Coordinates of C-alpha atoms in Angstrom, one line a residue:
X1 CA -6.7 6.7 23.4
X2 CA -3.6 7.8 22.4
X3 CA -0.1 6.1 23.2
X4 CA 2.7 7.8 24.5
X5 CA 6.4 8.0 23.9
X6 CA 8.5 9.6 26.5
X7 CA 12.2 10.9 25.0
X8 CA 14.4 12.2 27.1
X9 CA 18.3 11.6 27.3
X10 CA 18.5 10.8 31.0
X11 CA 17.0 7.5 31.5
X12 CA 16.3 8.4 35.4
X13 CA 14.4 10.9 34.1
X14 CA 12.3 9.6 31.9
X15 CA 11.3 7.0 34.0
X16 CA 10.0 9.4 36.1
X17 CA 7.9 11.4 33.7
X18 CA 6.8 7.4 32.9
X19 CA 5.6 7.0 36.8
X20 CA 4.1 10.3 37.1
X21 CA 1.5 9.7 33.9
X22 CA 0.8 6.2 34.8
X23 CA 0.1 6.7 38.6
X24 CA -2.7 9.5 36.8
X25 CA -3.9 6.6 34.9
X26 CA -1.9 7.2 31.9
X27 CA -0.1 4.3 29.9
X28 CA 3.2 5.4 28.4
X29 CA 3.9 2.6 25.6
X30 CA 7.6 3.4 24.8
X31 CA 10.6 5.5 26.5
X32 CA 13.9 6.4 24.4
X33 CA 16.6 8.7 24.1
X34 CA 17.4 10.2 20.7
X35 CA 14.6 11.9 17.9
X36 CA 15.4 9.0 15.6
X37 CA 14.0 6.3 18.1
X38 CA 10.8 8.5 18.3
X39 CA 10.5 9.0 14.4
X40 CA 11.1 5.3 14.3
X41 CA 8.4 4.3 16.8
X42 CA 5.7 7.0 15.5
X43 CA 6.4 5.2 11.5
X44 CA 4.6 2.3 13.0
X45 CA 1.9 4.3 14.7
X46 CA -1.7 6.2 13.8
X47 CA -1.3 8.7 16.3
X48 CA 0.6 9.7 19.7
X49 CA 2.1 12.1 22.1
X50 CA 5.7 12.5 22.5
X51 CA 6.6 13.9 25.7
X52 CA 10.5 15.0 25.6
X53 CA 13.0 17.4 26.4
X54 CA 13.4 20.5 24.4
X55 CA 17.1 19.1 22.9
X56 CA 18.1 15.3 22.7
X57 CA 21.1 14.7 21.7
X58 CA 20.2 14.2 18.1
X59 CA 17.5 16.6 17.3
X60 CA 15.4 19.2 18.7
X61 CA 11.7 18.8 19.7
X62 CA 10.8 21.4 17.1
X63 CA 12.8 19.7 14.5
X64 CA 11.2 16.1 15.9
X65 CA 7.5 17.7 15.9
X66 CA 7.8 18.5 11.9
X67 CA 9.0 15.2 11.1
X68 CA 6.4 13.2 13.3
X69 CA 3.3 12.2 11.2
X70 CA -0.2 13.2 11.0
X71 CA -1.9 12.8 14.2
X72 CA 0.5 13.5 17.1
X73 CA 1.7 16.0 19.1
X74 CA 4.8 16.7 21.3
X75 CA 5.2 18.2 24.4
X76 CA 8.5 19.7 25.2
X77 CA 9.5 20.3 28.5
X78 CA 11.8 23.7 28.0
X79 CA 14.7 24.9 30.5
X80 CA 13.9 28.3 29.1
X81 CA 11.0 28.9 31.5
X82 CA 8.1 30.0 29.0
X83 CA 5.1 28.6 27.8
X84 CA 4.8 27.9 23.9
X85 CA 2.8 26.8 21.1
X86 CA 3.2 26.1 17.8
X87 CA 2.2 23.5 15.2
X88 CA 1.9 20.2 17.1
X89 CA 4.3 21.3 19.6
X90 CA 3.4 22.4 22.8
X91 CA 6.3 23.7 25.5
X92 CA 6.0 23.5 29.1
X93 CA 8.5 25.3 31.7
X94 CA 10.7 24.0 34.3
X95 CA 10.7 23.6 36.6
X96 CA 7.8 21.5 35.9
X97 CA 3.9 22.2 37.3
X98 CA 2.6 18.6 37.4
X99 CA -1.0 19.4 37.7
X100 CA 0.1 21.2 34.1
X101 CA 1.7 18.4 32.7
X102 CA -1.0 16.3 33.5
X103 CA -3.6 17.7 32.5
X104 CA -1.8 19.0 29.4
X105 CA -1.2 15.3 28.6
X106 CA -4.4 13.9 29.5
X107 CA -6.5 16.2 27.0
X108 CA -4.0 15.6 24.3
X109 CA -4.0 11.8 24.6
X110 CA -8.1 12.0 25.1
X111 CA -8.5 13.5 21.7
X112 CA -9.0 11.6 18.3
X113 CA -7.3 13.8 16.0
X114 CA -3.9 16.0 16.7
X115 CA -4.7 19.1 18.6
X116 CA -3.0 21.2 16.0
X117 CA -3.0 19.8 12.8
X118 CA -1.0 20.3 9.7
X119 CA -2.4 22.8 7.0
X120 CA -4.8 20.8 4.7
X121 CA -2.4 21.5 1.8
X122 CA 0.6 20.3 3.5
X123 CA -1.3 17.4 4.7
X124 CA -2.3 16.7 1.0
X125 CA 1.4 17.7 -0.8
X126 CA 2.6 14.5 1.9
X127 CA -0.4 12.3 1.1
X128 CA 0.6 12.8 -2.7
X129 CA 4.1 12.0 -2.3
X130 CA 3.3 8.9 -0.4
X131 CA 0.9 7.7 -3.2
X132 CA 4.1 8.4 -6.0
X133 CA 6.4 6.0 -3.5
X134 CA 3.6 3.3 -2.7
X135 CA 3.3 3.0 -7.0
X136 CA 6.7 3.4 -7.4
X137 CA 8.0 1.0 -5.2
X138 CA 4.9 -1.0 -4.8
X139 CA 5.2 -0.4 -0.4
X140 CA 2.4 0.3 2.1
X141 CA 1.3 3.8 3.1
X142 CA 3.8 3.3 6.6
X143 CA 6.5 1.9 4.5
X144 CA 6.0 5.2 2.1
X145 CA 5.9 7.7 5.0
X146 CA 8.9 5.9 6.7
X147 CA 10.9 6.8 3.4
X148 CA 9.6 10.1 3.6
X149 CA 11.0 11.0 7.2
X150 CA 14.2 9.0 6.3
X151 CA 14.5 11.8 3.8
X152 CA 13.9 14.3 5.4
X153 CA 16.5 13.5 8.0
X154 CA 19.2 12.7 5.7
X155 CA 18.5 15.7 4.0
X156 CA 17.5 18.0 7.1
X157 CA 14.7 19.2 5.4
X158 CA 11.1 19.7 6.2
X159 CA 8.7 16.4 5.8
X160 CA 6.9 19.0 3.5
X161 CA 9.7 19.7 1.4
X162 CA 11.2 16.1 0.8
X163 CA 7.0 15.9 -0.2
X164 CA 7.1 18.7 -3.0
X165 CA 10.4 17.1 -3.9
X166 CA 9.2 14.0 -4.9
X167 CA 5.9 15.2 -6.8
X168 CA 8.3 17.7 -8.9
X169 CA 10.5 14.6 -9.7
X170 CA 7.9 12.2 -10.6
X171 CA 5.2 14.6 -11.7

């Protein structure tokens, strides 16, 4: 089973979301407040579900769902009041149907893999790029993939792109 991070810039808030998975029976592992938090949480992680607000205060969910790794997926809860999906990112209206949420939730957590995965090819340009920084730099696959996001944030570019970056440098 997956492990969840709740995001969401009012603490009272989140902490609600928190109670309302775990009195289904589902553990929520970490609660934070800004994209970076959840970037840095998911670095140390195999696979996940964010649950968040459409907009923290540092970055978007959409922007936060391209920078999470292989193997999780976000839900956004969206103020605009339409349903949504695209890439790993699935947004939910609010108000919010709970019975939704849940169950939303529950399948995503339940399955082994990340409901929508990456392309293959992108999935291979960042497995590539990782191997360049683990011989490079002699560091594990997290540490490489940690280096990767870091990038990509200090660069606001797509985990992709910092990817194809580094295998045109070193290539």
């Amino acid at each position: 089973m997956k492990s969840i991070i709740v995001a969401y810039p009012k603490k009272n808030t989140a902490m609600k979301l928190r109670s309302a998975l775990e009195e289904e029976g589902i553990y929520v592992s970490h609660i934070c407040a800004t994209g970076a938090s959840v970037l840095g949480i998911a670095a140390d992680m195999r696979s996940g579900v964010v649950v968040t607000a459409s907009i923290l205060s540092d970055m978007s969910a959409t922007v936060i769902a391209d920078r999470l790794p292989p193997g999780f997926d976000v839900v956004a809860l969206s103020p605009s009041g339409r349903e949504d999906y695209m890439g790993n990112l699935i947004s939910l209206p609010l108000p919010l149907d709970r019975q939704e949420f849940i169950s939303t939730v529950r399948v995503l957590v339940a399955t082994e893999t990340s409901f929508t995965n990456r392309n293959l090819d992108d999935s291979e340009l960042i497995s590539s790029a990782k191997t360049i920084l683990m011989n490079i730099h002699g560091i594990t696959e997290m540490q490489a993939h940690k280096r990767l996001q870091q990038e990509s944030m200090r660069t606001s570019k797509k985990l992709v792109e910092v990817a194809r970056d580094i295998i045109s440098q070193f290539s």
